[in-house]
Coordinates of C-alpha atoms and ligand atoms in Angstrom, one line a residue:
X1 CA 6.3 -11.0 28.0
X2 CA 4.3 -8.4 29.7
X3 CA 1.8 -6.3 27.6
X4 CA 2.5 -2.7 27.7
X5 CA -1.2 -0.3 27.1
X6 CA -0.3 3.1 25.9
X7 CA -2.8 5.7 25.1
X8 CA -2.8 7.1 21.5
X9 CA -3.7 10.1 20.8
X10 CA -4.0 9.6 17.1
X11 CA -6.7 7.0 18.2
X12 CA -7.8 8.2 20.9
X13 CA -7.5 4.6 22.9
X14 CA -5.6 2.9 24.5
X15 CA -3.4 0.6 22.8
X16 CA -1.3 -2.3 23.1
X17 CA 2.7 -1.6 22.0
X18 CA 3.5 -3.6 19.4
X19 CA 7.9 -2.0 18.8
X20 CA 9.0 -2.2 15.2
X21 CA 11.3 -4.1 16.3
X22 CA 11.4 -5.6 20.0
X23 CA 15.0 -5.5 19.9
X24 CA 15.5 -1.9 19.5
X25 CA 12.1 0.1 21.1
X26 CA 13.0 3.8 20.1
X27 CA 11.2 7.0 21.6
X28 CA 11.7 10.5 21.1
X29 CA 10.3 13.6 23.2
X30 CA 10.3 16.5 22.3
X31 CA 12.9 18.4 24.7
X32 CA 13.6 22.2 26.0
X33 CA 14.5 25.2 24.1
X34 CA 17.4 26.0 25.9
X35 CA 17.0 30.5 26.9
X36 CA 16.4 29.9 30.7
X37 CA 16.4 26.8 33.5
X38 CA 13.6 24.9 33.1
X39 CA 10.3 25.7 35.4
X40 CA 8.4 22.8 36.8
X41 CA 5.7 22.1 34.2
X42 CA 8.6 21.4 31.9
X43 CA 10.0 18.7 34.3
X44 CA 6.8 17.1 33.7
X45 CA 7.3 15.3 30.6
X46 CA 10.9 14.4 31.2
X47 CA 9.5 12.3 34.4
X48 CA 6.7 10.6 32.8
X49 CA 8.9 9.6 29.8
X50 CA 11.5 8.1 32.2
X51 CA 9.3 6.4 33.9
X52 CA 8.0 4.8 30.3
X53 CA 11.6 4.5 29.8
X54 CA 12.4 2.3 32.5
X55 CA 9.6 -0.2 31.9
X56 CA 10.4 -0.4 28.7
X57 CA 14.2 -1.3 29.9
X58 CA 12.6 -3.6 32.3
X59 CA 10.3 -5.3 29.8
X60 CA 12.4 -5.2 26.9
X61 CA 16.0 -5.1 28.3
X62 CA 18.1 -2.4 29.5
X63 CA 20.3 -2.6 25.9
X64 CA 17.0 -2.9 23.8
X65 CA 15.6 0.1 24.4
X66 CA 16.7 3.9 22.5
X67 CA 15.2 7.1 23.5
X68 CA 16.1 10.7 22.0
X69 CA 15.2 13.7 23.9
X70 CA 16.2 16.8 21.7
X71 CA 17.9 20.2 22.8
X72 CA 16.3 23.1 20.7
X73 CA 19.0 25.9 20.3
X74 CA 18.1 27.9 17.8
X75 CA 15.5 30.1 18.7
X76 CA 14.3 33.7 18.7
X77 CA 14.1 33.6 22.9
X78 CA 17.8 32.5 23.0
X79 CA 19.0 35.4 20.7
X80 CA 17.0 37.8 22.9
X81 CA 18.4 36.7 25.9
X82 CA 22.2 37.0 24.2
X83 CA 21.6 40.3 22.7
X84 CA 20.4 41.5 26.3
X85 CA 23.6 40.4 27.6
X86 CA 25.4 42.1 24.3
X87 CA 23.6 45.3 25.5
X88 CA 24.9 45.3 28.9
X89 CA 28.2 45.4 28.0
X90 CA 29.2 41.2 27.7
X91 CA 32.0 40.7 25.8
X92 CA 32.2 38.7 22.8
X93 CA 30.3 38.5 19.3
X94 CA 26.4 37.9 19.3
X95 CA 26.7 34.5 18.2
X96 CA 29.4 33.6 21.1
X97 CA 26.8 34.8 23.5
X98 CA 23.9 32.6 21.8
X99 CA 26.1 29.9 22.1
X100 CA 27.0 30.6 25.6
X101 CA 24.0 30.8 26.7
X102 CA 22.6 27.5 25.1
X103 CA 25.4 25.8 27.0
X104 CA 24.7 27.4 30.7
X105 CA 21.3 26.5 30.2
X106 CA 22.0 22.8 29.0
X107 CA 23.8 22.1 32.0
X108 CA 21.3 23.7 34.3
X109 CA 18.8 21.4 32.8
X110 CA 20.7 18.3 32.8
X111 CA 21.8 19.1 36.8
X112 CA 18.2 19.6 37.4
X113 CA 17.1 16.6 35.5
X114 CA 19.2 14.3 37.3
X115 CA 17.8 15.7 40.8
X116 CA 15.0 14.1 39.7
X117 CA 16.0 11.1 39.1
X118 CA 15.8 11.1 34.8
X119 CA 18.0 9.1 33.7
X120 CA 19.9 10.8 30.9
X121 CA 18.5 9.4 27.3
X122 CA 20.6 7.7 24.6
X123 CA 20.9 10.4 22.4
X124 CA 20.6 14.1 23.0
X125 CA 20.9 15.9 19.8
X126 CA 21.2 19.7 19.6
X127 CA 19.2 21.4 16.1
X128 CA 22.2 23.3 15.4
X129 CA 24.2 19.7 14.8
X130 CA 21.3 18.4 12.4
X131 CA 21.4 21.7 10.1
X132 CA 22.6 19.8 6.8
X133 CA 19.7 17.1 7.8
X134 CA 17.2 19.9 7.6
X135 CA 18.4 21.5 4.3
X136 CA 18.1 18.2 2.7
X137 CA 14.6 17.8 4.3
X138 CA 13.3 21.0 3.2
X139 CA 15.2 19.7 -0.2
X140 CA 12.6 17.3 -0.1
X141 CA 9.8 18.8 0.5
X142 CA 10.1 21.5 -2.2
X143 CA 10.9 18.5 -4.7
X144 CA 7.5 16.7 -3.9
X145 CA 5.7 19.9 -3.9
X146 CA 4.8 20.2 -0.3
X147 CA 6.8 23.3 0.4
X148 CA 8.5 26.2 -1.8
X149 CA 10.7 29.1 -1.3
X150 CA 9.3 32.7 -1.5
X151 CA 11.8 34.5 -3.3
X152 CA 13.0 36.5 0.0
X153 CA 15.0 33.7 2.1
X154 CA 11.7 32.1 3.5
X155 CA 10.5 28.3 2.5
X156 CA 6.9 27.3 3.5
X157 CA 5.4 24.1 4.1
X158 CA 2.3 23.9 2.2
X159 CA -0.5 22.4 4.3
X160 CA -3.3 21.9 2.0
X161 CA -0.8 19.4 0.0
X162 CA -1.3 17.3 3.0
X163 CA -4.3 15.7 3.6
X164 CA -4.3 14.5 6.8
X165 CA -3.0 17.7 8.7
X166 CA -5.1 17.8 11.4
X167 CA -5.4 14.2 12.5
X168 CA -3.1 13.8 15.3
X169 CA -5.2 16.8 17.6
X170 CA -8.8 15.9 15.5
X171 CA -9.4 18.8 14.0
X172 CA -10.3 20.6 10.6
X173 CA -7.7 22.7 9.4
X174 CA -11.2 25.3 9.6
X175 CA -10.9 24.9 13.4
X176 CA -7.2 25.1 14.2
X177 CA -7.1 28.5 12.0
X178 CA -10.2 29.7 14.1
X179 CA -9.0 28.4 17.4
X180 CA -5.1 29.7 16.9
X181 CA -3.4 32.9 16.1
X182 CA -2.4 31.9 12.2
X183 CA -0.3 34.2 11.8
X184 CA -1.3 36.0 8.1
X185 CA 1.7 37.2 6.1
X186 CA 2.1 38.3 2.1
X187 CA 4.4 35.5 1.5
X188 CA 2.0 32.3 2.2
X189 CA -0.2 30.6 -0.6
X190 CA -2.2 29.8 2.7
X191 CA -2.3 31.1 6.3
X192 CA -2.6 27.8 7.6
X193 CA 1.3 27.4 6.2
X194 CA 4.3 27.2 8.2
X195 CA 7.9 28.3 8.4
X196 CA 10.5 25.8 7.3
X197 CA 13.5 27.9 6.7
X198 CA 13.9 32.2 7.7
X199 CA 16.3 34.1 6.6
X200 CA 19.0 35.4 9.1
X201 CA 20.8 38.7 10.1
X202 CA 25.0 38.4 9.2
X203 CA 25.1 38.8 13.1
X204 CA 22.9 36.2 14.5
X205 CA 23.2 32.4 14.2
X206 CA 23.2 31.6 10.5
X207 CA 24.0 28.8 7.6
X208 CA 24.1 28.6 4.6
X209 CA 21.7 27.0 2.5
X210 CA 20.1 27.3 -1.6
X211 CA 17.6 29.9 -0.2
X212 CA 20.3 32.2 0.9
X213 CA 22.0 32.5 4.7
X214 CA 19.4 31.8 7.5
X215 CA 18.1 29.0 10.1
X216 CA 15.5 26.4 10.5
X217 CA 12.3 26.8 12.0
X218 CA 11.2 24.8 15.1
X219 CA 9.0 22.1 13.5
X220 CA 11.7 20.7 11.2
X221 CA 14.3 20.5 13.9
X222 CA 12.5 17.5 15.6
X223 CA 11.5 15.8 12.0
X224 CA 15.4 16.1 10.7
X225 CA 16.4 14.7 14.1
X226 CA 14.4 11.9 14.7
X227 CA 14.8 10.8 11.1
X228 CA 18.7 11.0 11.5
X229 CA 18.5 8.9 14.4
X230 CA 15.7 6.3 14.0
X231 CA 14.8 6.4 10.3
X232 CA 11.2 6.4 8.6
X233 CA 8.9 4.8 11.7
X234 CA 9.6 4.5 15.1
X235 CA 7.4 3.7 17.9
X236 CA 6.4 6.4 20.3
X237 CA 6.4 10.3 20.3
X238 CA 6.0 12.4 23.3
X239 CA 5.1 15.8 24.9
X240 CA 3.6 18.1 27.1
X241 CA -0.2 18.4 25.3
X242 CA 0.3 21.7 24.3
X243 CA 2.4 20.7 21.5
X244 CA 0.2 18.5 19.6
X245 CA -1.2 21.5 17.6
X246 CA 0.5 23.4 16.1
X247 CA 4.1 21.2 16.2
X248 CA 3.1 18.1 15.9
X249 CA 1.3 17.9 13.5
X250 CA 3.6 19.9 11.5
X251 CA 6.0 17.2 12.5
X252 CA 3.7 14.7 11.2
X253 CA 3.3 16.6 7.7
X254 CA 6.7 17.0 7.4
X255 CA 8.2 13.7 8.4
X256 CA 5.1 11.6 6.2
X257 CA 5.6 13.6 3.3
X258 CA 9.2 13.5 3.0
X259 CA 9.0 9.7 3.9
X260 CA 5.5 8.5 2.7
X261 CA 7.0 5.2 2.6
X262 CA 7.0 5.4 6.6
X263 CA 4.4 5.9 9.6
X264 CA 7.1 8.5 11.4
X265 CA 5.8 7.7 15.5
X266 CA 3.0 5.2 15.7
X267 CA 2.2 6.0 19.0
X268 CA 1.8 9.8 20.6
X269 CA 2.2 10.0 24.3
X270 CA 0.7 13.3 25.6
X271 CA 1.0 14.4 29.1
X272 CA -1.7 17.3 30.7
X273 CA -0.2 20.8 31.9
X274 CA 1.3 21.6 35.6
X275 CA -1.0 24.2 36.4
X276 CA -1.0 27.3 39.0
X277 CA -4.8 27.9 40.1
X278 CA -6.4 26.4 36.8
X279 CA -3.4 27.7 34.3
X280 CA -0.9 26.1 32.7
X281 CA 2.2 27.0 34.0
X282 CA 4.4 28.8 31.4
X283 CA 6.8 31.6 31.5
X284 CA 4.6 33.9 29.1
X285 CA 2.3 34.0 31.7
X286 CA 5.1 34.7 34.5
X287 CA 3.2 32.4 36.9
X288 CA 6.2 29.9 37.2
X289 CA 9.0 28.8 39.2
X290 CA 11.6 26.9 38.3
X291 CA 13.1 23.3 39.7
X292 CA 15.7 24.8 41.2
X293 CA 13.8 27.0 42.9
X294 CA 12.4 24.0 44.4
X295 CA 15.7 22.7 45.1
X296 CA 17.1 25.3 46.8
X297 CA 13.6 26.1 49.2
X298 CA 14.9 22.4 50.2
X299 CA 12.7 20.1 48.5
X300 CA 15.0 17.1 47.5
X301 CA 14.4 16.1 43.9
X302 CA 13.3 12.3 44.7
X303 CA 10.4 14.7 47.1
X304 CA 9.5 16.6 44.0
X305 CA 9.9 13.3 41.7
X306 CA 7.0 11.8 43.9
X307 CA 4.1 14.3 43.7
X308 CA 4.7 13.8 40.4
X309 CA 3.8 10.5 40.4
X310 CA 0.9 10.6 42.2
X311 CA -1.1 12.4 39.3
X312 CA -1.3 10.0 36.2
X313 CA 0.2 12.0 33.2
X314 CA -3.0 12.5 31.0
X315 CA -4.5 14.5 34.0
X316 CA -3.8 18.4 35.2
X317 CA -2.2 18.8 38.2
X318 CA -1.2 21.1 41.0
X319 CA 2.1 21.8 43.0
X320 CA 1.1 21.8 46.5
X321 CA 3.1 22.0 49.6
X322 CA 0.6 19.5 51.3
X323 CA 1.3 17.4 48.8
X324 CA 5.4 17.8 48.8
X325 CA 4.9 17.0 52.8
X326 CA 3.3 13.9 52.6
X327 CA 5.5 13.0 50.2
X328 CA 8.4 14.2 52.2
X329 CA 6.3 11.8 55.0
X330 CA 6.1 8.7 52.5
X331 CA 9.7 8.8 51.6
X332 CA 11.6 9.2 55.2
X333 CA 9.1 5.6 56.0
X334 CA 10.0 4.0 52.8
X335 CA 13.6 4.9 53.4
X336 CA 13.9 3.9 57.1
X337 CA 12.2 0.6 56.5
X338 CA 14.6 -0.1 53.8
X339 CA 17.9 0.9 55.1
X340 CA 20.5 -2.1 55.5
X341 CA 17.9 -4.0 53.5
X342 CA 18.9 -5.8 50.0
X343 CA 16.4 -5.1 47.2
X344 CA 14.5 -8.2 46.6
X345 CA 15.6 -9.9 42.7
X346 CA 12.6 -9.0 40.7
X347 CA 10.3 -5.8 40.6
X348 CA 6.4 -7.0 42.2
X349 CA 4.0 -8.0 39.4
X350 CA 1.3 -5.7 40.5
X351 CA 3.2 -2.8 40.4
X352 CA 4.3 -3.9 36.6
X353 CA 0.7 -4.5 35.9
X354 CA -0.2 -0.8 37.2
X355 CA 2.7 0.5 35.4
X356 CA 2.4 -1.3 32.0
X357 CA -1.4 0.1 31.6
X358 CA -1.0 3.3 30.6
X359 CA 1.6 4.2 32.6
X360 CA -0.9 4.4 35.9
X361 CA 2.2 5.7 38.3
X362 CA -0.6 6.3 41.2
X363 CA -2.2 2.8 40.8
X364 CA 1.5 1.8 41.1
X365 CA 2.3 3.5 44.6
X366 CA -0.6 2.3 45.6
X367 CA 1.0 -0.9 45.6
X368 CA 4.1 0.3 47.1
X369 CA 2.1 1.7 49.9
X370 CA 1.0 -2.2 50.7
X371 CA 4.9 -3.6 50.6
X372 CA 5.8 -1.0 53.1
X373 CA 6.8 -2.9 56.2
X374 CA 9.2 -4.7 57.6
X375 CA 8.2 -8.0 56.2
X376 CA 8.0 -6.8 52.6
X377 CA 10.8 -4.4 52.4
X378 CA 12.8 -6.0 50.3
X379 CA 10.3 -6.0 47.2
X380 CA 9.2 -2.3 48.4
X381 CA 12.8 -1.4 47.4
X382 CA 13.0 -3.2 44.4
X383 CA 10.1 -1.9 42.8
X384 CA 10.7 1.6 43.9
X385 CA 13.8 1.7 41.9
X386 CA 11.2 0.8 39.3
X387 CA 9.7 4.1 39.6
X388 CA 13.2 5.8 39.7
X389 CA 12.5 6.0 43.9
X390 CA 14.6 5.0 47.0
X391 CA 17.8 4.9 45.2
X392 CA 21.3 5.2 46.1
X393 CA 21.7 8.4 44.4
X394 CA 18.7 9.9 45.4
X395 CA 19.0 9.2 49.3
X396 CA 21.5 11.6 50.0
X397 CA 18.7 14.3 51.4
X398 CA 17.6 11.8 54.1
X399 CA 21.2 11.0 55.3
X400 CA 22.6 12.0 58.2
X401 CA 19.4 12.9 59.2
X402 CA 19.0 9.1 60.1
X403 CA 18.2 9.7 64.2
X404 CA 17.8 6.4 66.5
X405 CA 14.6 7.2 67.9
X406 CA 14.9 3.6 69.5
X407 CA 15.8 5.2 73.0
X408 CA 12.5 7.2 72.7
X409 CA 10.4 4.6 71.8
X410 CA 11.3 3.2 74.9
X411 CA 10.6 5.8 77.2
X412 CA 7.3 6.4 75.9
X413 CA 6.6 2.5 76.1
X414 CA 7.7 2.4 79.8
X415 CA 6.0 5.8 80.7
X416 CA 3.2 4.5 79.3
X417 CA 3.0 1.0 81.5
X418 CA 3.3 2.8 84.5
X419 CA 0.6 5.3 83.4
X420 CA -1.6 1.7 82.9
X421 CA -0.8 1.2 86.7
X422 CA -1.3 4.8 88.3
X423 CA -4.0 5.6 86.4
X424 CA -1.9 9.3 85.4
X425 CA -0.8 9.5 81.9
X426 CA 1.3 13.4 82.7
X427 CA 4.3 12.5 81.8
X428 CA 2.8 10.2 78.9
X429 CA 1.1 13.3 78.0
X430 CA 4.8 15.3 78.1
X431 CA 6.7 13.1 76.1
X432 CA 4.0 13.0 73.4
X433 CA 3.9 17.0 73.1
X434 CA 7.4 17.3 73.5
X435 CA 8.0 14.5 70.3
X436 CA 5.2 16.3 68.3
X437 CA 6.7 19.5 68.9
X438 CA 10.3 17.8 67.6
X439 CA 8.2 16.9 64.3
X440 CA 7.8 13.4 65.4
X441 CA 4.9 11.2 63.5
X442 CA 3.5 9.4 67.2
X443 CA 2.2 5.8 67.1
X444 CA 1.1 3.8 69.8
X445 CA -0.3 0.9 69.5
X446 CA -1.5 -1.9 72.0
X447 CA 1.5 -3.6 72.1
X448 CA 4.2 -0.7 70.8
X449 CA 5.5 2.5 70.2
X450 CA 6.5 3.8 67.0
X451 CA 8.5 6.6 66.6
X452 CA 8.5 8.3 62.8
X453 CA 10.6 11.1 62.0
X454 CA 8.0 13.8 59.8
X455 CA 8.5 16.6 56.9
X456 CA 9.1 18.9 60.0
X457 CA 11.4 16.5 62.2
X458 CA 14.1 18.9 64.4
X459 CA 16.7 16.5 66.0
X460 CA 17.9 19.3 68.1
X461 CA 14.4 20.0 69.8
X462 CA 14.7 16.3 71.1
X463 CA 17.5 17.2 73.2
X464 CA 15.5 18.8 75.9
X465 CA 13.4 15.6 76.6
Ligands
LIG14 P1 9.2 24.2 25.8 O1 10.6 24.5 26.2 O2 8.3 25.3 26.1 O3 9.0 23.7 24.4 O4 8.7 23.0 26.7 C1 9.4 21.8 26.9 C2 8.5 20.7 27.3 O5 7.8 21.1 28.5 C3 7.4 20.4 26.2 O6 7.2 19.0 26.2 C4 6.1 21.0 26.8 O7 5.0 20.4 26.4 C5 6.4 20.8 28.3 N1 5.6 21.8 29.1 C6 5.6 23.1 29.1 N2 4.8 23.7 30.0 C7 4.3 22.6 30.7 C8 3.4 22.5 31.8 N3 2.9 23.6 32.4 N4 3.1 21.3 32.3 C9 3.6 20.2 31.7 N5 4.4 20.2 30.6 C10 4.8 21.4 30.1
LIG15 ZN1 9.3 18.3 18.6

């Protein structure tokens, strides 16, 4: 069986992945909260993990495999957004306009997703469905002293109860209170503790619960879930790396001291930021745009899916047109040499190899760049659909834009031969310019033409040749 290397960043290594149980590899990553559609930097993660998803379907079998990806909606940002819609006159109650809003932007995300290619995961659990979960949690928690109620609605998780907070990111709990706003309040034993439970105005989202009508915080959402769905220990975590401090490792204090008889994730999968000119892109700093504003500047998803790719995850990366173009370039080739063609029955071992150490996507198109001809095309499309590329689904921006350029080719060739003879290449020269012009990719070669349509390919300029 192939050996999958994943680096940890609990251990700072890489790692070989050794499931709980090979029959049933479970992941979970942590997912959107759900006020607005979802900029770029946040399609990040949900590209890398379905790439790691679809090795481990390939490796382990497509029915062997379980991955969570959570939708957080309960949140501060979504109850702006509602009561901003209350203000300007929407009908309905507060709470109908959270939850409409939470259901607009699910769908957005989900449409967007799948414009990239992600396949959708197993299970997508909402917070609001695990409530019960996380009163029994907290339950938990206060019974083996790690949290308590202040009197006023609020329950805390105590940190210094836990002795290996800071692990995960490396770090004294000294540092993160230094390096973070901790936010100080009359109600902690500690500033380093966290919210697990806040009380709740009659007119917002609210349940009931032994410290009086209120909501969870963010931290214990993904701890209740991932324990509802995979139990004690299951074998990989993910997110973008700004999570790993502060919620992650309040995941991990919560999860391993409610269940101390399990490891919660034994692996932590952290990808680097999308970043605009050196900063991460995020919608505090208002230096974002979203997917589908990508989408609808007409860059196809499988476009945008690619430049992703090209960066491996634990490494910053930029949005660039260039790079969308050459991508653009890369996939109108790969899809021309592999139209009419039947995938070959089994993905190329070198790309498996790239992609099964550490999830090296750029090592892997490497290698589809060397199966991209005619001889090879088969195996190019196999283990593109691999990488989630060149499939069915994902084609429809490059049909009907499928031009013969055959006719072309051929009056280049000729006009060319007879150039060879005269000794005057004009009209050589005019068909050239004119093709360029038509955003034609010219190659000519000693004993052919080539003819290859580029990012800026007008069929209609190719009339007046
Ligand atoms: P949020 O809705 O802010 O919790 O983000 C959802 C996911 O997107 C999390 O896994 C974040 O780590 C990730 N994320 C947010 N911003 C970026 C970015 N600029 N680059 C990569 N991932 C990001
Ligand atoms: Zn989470």
């Amino acid at each position: 069986m192939t050996t999958i290397k994943l680096h940890n960043t609990r251990t700072r290594g890489k790692e070989v992945l050794n499931p709980i149980n090979p029959d049933d590899v479970r992941l979970y990553l942590c997912g959107p909260t759900v006020y607005d559609r979802a900029h770029l930097g946040n399609a990040r993660p949900v590209v890398v993990f379905d790439v790691l998803y679809r090795l481990l379907r390939h490796v382990y079998g497509t029915d062997h495999v379980t991955y969570a990806r959570n939708f957080t909606d309960v949140d501060d940002k979504i109850n702006a957004t509602a009561l901003a819609r209350k203000e300007a006159g929407a009908p309905g109650t507060l709470e109908e306009l959270v939850q409409e809003r939470t259901e607009e932007t699910i769908s957005w995300y989900l449409a967007d997703m799948a414009e990239l290619g992600a396949l959708e995961p197993d299970h997508m659990p909402r917070a609001t469905a695990y409530i019960p979960q996380m009163i029994a949690m907290i339950e938990e928690l206060i019974a083996k002293g790690h949290a308590y109620a202040d009197g006023a609605g609020h329950v805390l998780f105590s940190v210094k109860s836990y002795k290996d907070y800071g692990a995960l990111s490396g770090r004294s709990v000294d540092d993160m209170i230094a390096g973070a706003r901790v936010e100080v309040a009359d109600n902690k034993r500690d500033p380093m503790d966290f919210v697990l439970w806040k009380p709740s105005t009659d007119e917002l989202p609210g349940w009931d619960s032994p410290w009086g009508r209120g909501r969870p915080g963010w931290h214990i959402e993904c701890s209740a879930m991932s324990h509802e769905l995979f139990g004690d220990s299951f074998d990989i975590h993910g997110g973008g790396n700004d999570l790993m401090f502060p919620h992650h490792e309040n995941e991990i204090a919560q999860s391993c001291c409610a269940h101390p008889e399990g490891d919660f994730a034994k692996i932590w999968l952290h990808n680097e930021m999308l970043q605009v000119e050196g900063k991460k892109m995020s919608k505090s700093l208002g230096n974002f745009f979203t997917v589908r504003d990508l989408l609808d500047q007409g860059y196809p998803g499988e476009v945008i899916r690619l430049v992703f790719l090209q960066t491996h995850y634990r490494k910053p990366m930029d949005w660039t047109d260039k790079k969308a173009k050459e991508a653009e370039a890369t996939l109108r080739r790969w899809r021309a040499l592999t139209t009419g063609i039947n995938p070959a029955p089994a993905a190329s071992v070198a790309v498996i190899d790239a992609l099964s150490d550490d999830l090296n996507t750029a090592g892997a198109l490497a290698e589809l760049h060397k199966l991209a001809s005619a001889e090879t095309a088969a195996d190019l499309l196999t283990s593109a659909r691999l990488l989630g590329l060149l499939t069915d689904k994902m084609g429809t921006w490059s049909q009907g834009e499928d031009h013969d350029l055959s006719h072309h080719e051929k009056s280049l060739f000729d006009a060319r031969q007879v150039a060879i003879e005269t000794k005057d290449f004009a009209e050589v020269d005019r068909l050239k310019t004119a093709l360029i012009a038509a955003g034609v990719e010219v190659r000519m070669s000693k004993t052919g033409v080539e003819l290859v349509p580029g990012p800026s390919f007008d069929a209609s300029k190719l009339d007046a040749i």
